[in-house]
mmCIF file of C-alpha atoms and ligand atoms in Angstrom:
data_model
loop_
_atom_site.group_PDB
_atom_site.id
_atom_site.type_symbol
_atom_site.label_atom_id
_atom_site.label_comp_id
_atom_site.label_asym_id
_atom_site.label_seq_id
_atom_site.Cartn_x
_atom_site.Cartn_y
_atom_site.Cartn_z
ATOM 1 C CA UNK X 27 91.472 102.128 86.264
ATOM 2 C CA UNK X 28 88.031 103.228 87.747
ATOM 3 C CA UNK X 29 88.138 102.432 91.082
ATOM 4 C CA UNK X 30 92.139 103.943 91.035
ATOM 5 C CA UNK X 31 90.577 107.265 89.716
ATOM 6 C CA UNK X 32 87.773 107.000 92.299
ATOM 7 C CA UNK X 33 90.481 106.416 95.135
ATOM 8 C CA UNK X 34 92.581 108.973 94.135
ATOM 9 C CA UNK X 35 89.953 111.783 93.681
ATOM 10 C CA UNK X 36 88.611 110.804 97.690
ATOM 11 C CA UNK X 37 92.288 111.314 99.114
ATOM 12 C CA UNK X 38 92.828 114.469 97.474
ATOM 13 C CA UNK X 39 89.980 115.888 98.252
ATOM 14 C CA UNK X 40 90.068 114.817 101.764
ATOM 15 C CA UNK X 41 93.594 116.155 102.149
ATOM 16 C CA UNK X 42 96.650 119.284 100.829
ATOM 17 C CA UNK X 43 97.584 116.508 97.904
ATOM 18 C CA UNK X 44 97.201 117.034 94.164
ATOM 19 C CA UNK X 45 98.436 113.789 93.105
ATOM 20 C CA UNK X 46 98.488 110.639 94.154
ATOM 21 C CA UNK X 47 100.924 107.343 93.230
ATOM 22 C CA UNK X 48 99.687 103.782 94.355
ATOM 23 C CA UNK X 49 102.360 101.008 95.479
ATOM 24 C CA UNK X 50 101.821 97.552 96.933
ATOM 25 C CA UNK X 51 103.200 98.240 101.116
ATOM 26 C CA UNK X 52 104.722 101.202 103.184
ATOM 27 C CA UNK X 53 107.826 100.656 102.738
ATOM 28 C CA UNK X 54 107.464 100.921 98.662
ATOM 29 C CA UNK X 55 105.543 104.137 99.469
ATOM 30 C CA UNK X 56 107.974 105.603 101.148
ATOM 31 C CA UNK X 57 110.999 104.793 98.797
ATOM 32 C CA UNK X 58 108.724 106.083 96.164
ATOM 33 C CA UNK X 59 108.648 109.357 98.232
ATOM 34 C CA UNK X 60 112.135 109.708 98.483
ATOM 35 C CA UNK X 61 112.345 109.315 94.478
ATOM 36 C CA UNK X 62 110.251 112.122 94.150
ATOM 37 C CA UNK X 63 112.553 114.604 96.932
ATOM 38 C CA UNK X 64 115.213 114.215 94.993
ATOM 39 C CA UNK X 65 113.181 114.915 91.616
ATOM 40 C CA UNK X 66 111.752 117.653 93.044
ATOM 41 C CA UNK X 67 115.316 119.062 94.682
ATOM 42 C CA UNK X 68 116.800 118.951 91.258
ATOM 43 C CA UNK X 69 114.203 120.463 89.605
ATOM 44 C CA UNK X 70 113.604 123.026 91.782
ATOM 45 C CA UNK X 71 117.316 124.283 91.234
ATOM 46 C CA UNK X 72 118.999 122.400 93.927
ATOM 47 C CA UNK X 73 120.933 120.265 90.857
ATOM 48 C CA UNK X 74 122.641 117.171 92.267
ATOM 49 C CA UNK X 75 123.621 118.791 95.899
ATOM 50 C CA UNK X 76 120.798 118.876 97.004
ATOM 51 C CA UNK X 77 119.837 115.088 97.801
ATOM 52 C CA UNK X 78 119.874 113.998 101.233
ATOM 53 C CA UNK X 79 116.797 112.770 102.882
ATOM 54 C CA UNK X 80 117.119 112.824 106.808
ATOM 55 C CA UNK X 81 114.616 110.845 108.882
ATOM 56 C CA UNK X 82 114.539 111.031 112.812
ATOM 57 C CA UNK X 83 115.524 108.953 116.007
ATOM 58 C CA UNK X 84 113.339 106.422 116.783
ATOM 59 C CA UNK X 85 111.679 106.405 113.110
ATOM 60 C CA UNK X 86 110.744 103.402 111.202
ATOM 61 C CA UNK X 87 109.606 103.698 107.252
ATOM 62 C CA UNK X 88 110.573 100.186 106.073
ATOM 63 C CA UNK X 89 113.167 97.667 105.163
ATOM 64 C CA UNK X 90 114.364 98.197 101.485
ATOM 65 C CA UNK X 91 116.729 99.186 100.422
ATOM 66 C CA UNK X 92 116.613 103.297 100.601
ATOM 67 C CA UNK X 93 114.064 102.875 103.463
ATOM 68 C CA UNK X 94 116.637 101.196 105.420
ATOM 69 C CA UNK X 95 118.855 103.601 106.353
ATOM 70 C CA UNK X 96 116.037 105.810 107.277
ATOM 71 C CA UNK X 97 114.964 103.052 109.694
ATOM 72 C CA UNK X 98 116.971 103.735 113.528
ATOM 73 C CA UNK X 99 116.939 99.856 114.899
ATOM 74 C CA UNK X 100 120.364 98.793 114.794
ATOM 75 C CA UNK X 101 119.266 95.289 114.523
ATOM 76 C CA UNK X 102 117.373 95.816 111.746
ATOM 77 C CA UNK X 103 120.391 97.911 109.673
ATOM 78 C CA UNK X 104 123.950 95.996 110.910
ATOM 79 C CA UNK X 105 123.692 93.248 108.749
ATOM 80 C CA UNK X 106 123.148 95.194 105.746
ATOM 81 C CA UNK X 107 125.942 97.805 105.984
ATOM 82 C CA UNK X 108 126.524 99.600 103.959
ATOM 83 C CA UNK X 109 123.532 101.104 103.824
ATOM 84 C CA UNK X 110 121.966 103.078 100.834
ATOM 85 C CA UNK X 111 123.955 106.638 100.403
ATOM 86 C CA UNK X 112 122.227 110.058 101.491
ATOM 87 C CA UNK X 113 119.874 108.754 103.728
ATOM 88 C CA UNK X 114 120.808 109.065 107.431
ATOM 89 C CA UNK X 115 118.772 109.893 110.875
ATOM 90 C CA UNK X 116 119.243 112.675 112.897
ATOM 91 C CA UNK X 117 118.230 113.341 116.293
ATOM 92 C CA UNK X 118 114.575 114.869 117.138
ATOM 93 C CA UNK X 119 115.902 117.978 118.494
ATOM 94 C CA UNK X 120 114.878 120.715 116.473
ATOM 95 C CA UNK X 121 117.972 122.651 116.685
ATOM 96 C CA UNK X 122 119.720 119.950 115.703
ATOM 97 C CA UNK X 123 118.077 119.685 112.577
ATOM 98 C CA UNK X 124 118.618 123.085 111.507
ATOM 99 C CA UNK X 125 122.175 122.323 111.481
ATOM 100 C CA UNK X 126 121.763 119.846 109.892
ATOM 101 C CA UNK X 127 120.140 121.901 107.128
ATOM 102 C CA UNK X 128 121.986 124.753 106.974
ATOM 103 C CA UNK X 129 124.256 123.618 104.290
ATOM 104 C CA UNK X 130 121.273 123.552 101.660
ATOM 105 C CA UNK X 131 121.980 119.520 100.447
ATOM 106 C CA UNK X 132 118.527 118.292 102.247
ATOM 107 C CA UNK X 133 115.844 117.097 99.961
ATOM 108 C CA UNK X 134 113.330 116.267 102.676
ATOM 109 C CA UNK X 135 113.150 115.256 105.923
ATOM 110 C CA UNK X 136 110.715 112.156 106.545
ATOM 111 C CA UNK X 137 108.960 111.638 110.028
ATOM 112 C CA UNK X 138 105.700 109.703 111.560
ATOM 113 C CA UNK X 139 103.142 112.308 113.531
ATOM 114 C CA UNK X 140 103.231 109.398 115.719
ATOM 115 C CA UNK X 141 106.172 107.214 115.935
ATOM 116 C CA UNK X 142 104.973 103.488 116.304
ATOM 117 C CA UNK X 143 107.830 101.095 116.331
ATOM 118 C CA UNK X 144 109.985 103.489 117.735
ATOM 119 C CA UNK X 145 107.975 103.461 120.872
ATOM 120 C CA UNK X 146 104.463 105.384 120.150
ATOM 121 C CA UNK X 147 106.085 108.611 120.401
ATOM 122 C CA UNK X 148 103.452 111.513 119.900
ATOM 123 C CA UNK X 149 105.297 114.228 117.627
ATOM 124 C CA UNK X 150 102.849 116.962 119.029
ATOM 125 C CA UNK X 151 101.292 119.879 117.729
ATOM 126 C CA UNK X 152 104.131 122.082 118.118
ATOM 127 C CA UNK X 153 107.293 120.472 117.189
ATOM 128 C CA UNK X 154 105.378 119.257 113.568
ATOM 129 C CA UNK X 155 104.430 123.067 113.221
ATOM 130 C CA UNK X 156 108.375 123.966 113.509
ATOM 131 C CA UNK X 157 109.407 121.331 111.761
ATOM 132 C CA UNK X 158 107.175 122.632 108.906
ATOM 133 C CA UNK X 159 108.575 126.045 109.450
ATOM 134 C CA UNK X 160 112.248 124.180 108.923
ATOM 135 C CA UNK X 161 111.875 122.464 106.142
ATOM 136 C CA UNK X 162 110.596 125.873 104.413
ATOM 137 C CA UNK X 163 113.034 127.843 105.769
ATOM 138 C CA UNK X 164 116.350 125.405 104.525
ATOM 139 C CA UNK X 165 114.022 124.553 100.902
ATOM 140 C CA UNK X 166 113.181 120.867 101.903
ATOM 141 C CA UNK X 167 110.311 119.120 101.201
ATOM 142 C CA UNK X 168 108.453 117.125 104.585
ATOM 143 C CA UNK X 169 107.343 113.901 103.680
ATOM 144 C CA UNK X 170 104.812 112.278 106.723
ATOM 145 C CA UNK X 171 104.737 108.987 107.179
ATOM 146 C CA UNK X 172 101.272 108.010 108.168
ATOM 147 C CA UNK X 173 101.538 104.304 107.545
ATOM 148 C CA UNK X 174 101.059 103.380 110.955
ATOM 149 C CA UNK X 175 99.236 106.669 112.566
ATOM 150 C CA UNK X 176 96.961 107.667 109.652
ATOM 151 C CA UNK X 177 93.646 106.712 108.020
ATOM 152 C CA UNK X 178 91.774 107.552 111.516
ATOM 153 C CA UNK X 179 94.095 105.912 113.952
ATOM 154 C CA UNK X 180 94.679 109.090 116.085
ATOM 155 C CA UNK X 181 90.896 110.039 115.973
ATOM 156 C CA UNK X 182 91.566 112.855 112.549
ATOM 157 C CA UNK X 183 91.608 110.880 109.075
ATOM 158 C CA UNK X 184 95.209 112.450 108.760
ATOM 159 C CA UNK X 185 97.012 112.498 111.784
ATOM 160 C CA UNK X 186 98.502 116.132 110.321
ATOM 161 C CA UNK X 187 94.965 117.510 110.872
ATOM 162 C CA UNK X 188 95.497 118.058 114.152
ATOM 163 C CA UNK X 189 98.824 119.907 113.841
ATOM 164 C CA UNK X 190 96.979 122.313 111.448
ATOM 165 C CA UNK X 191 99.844 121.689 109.014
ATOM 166 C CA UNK X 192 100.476 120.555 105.756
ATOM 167 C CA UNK X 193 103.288 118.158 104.288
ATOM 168 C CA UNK X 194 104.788 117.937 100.912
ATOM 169 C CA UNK X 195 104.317 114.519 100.248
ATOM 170 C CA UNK X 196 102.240 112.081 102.411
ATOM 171 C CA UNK X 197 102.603 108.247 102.847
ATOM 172 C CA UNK X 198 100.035 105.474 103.373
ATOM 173 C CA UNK X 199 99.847 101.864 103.399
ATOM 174 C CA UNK X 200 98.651 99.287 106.317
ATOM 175 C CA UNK X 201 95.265 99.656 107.171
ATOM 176 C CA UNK X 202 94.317 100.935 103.496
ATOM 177 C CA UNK X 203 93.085 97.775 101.730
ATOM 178 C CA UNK X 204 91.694 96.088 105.168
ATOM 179 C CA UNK X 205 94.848 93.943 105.179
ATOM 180 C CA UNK X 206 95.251 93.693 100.982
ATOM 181 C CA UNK X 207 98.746 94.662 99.884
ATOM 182 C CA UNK X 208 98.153 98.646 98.715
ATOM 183 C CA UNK X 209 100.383 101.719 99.677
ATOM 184 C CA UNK X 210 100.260 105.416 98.323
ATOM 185 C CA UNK X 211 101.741 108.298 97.774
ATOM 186 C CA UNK X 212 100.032 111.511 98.318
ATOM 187 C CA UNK X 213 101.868 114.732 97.072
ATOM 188 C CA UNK X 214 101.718 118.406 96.038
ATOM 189 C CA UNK X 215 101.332 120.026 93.023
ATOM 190 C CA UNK X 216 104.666 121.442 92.893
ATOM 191 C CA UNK X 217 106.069 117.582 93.653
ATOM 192 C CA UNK X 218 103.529 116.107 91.027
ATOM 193 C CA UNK X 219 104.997 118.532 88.833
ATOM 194 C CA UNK X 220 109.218 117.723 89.023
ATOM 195 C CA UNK X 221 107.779 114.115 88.361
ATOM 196 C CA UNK X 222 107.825 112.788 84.426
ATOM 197 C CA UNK X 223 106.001 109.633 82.974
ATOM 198 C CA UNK X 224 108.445 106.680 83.652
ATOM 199 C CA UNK X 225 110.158 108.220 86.558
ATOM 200 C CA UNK X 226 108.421 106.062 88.918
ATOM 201 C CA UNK X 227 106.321 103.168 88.385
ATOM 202 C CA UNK X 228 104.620 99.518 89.445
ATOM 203 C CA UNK X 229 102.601 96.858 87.820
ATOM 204 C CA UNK X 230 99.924 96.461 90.737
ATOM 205 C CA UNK X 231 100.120 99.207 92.185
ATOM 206 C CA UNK X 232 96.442 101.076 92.239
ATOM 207 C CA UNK X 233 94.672 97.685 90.585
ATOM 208 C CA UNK X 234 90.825 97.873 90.840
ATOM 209 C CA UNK X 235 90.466 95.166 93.031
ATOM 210 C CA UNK X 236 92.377 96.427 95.438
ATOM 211 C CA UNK X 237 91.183 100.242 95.111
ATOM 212 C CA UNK X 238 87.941 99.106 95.141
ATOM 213 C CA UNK X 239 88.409 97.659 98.723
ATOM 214 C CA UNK X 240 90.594 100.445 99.083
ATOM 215 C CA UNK X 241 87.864 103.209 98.483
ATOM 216 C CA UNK X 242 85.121 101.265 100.883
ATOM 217 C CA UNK X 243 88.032 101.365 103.961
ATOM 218 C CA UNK X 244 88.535 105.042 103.419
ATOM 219 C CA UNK X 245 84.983 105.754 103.177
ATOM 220 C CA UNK X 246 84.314 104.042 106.242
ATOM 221 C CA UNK X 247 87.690 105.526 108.124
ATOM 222 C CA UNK X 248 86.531 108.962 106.920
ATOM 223 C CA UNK X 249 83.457 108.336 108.719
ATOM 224 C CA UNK X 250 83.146 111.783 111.276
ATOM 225 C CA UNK X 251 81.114 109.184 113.944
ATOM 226 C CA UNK X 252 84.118 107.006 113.508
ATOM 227 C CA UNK X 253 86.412 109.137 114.263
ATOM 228 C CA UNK X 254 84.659 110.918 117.196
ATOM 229 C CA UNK X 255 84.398 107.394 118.653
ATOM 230 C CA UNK X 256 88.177 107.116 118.019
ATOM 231 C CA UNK X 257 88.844 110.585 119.988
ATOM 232 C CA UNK X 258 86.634 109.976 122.954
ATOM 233 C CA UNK X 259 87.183 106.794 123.285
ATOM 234 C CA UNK X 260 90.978 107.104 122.930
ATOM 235 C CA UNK X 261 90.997 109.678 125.675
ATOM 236 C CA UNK X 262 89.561 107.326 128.177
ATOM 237 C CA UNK X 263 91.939 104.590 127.024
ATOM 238 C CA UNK X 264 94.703 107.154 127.616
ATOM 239 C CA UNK X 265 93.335 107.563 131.423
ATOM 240 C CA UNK X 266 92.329 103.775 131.928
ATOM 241 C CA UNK X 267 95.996 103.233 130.980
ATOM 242 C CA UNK X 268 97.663 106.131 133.822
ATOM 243 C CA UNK X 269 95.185 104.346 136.258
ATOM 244 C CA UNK X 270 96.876 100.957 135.439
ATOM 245 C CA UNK X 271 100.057 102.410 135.705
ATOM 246 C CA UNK X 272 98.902 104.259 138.869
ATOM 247 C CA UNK X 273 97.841 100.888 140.275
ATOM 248 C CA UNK X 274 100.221 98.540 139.494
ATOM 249 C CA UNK X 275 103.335 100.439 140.281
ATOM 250 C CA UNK X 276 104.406 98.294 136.751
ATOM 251 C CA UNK X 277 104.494 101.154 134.653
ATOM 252 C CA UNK X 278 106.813 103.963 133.715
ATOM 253 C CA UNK X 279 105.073 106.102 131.035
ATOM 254 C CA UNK X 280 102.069 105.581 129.343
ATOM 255 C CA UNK X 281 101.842 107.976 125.822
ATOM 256 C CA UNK X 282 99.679 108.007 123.179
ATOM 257 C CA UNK X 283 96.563 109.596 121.227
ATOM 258 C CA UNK X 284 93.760 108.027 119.847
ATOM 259 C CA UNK X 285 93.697 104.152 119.373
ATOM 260 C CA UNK X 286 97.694 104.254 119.754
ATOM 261 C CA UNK X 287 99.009 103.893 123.006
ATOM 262 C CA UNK X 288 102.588 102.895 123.955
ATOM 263 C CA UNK X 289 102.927 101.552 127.771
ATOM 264 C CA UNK X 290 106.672 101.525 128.782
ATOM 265 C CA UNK X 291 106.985 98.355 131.627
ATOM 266 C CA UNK X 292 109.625 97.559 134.289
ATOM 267 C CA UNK X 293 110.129 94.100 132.881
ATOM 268 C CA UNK X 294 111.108 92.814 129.532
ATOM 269 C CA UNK X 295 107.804 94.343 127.516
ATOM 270 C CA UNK X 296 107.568 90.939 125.161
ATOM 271 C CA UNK X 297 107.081 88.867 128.641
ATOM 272 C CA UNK X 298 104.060 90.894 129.037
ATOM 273 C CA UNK X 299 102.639 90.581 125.748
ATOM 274 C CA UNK X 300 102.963 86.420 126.674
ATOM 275 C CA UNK X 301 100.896 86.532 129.454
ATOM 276 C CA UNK X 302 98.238 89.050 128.017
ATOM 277 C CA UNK X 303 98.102 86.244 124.672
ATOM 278 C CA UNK X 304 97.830 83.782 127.124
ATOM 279 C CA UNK X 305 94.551 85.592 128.532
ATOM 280 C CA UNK X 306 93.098 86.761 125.277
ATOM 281 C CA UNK X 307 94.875 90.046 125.032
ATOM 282 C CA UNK X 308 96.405 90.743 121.635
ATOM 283 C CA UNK X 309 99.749 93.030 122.094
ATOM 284 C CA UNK X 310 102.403 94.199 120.881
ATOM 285 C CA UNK X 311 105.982 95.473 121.573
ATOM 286 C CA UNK X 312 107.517 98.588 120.140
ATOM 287 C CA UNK X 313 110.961 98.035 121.655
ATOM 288 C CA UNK X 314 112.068 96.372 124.714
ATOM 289 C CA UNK X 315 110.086 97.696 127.288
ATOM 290 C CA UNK X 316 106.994 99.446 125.696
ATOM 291 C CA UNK X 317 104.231 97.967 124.825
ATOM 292 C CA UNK X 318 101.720 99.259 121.916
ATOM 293 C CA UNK X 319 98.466 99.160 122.235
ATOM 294 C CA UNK X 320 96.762 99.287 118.605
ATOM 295 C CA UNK X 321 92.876 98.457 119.196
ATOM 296 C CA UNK X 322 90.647 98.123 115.888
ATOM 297 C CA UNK X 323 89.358 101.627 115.466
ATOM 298 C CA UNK X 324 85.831 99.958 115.772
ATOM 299 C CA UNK X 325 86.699 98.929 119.360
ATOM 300 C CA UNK X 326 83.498 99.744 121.676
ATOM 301 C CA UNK X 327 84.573 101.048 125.445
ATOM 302 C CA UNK X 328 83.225 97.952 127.037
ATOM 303 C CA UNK X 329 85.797 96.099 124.995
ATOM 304 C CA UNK X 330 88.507 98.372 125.599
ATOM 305 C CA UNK X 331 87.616 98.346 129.516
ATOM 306 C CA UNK X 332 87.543 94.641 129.298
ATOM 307 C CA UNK X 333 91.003 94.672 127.186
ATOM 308 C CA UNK X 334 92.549 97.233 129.691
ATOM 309 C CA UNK X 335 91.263 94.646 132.658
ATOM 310 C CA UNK X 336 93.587 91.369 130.774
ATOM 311 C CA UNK X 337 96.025 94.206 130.725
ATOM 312 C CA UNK X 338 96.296 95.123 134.244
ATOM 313 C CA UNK X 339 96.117 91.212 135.188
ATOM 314 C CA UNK X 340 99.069 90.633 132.629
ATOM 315 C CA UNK X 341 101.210 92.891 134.218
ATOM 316 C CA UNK X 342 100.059 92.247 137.853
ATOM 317 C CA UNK X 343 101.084 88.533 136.923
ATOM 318 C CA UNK X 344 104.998 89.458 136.746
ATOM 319 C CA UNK X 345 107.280 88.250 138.907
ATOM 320 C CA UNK X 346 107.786 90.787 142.138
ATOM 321 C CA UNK X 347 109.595 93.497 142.175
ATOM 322 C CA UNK X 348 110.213 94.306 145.561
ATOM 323 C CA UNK X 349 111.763 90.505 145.820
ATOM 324 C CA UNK X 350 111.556 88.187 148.843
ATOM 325 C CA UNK X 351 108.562 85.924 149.436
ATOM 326 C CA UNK X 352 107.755 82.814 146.629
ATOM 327 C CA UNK X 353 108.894 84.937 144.191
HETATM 328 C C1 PLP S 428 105.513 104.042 110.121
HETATM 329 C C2 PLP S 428 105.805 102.903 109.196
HETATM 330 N N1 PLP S 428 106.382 103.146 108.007
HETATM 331 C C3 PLP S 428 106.652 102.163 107.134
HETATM 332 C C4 PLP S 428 106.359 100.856 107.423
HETATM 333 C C5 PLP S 428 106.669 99.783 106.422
HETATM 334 O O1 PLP S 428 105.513 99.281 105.878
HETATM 335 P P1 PLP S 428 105.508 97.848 105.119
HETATM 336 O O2 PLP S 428 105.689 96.813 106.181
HETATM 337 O O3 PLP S 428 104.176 97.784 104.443
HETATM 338 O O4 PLP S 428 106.644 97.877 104.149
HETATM 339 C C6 PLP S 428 105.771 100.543 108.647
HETATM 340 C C7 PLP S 428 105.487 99.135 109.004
HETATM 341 O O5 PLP S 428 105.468 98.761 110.164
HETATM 342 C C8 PLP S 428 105.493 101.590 109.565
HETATM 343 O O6 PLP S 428 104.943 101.345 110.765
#
């Protein structure tokens, strides 16, 4: 349709894509991508050894079926053993991963710039440029998740941007319709290329409804101002957030970039997020003790001071630690 075309034409241009499939949520985005490693593997002379897809600790891309095993929360996979075949997760040492490599049967690894369930851990600069160096090296494809961190969150409209790399293939989803079911699929010419008519497919996917909204959000997200905003402001989240923790003796780490910060707590992280709901403070957990931080990108720093404020009262409200007294 139009407004697919229209939506399609903005993200490549805006980014290393030449192609660009549209699904209905991140997780379909993501199986999608892994449908199109293994297309490309084949076709790029791998045949059928080279298959596997390898994601990395702490990573979350969804809850189907293929997505599943490339999602490390044991709660989330026991119960649904066994899990799909040739999907597993590897640690986030690089080392490791060449190993894991080195036999030539990887398709693609998959990782977030920014892992948000997993406990907002910031992949920097550094390990995504030798990751990208990997993946070339052992003939594997690296497909970014950017479902949670991209589309402006970390203050670039790809989080990649900042790592002055490029992926393979690219997914999106969340914030993309302003809460309308729509994911995509960004990828390569040389991806685009392994992929046929009928290989892959949907029956909303890209409808011009939803790409209509779709192309106002980016628009708007690809805003420079907004993003600037999202940068500065994000930095003096980042050091509001060490000054809580600095203060309140509550805190062990505070990480993050942009307008995605991960707090890890003492206590249990989702008795926090109670008492901060309880003052007006919408939070929420990314494990057991870290709490995420995910402010609407159009947050103003009044807000976020007042926010950080309900924050620091939230946690000063726990029980105390050193014992003794009412308790
Ligand atoms: C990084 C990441 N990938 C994939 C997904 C799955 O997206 P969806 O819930 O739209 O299937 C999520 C959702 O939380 C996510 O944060």
């Amino acid at each position: 349709t139009e407004p697919g075309e229209a939506l399609a034409r903005f993200l490549v241009e805006r980014s290393f894509a030449s192609a660009v499939f549209f699904c209905n949520s991140g997780a379909e985005a993501n199986e999608g991508a892994f449908k199109m490693a293994r297309k490309w593997a084949r076709a790029a002379g791998g045949g059928e050894g080279r298959h596997e897809i390898l994601s990395l600790r702490g990573a979350f891309h969804g809850r189907l079926f293929g997505t599943l095993a490339a999602t490390d929360r044991p709660a989330y996979r026991l119960p649904f053993r066994p899990l799909a075949g040739g999907v597993s997760v590897v640690e986030r040492d690089l080392d490791d991963l060449a190993t894991a490599m080195a036999a030539g049967t990887v398709a693609a690894v998959i990782a977030e710039p920014v892992q948000g369930e997993g406990g907002v851990r910031v992949l920097d600069a550094g390990y995504l440029r030798e990751l990208r160096a990997l993946t070339r090296e052992h003939g594997a494809l690296l497909i970014l998740d950017e479902i949670q961190c991209g589309m402006g969150r970390t203050g670039s409209f790809f989080a990649y941007e900042q790592a002055g790399i490029e992926p393979d293939l690219l997914t999106l989803a969340k914030p993309m319709a302003g809460g309308l079911p729509m994911g995509a699929i960004l990828m390569s010419a040389e991806v685009a290329a392994a992929m046929a008519p009928g290989d892959h497919g949907t029956t909303f996917g890209g409808g011009p409804f939803v790409a209509s909204v779709a192309l106002h959000v980016a628009e708007r997200l690809a805003d420079p101002a907004l993003l600037a905003h999202v940068r500065e402001n994000g930095a003096w989240l980042g050091e509001a957030l060490a000054g809580v923790a600095r203060r309140t003796g509550r805190v062990r780490a505070v990480r993050g970039v942009g307008y995605m910060w991960g707090v890890d707590t003492h206590e249990k992280a989702g008795d926090v997020v109670a008492r901060a709901l309880d003052a007006g403070l919408l939070l929420v957990t990314a494990g057991d003790h870290t709490l995420r931080l995910l402010p609407p990108l159009v947050t103003t720093r009044a807000d976020l001071a007042r926010g950080v404020g309900l924050l620091e009262a939230a946690l000063e409200g726990a029980p105390s630690i050193r014992g003794g007294g009412e308790g």
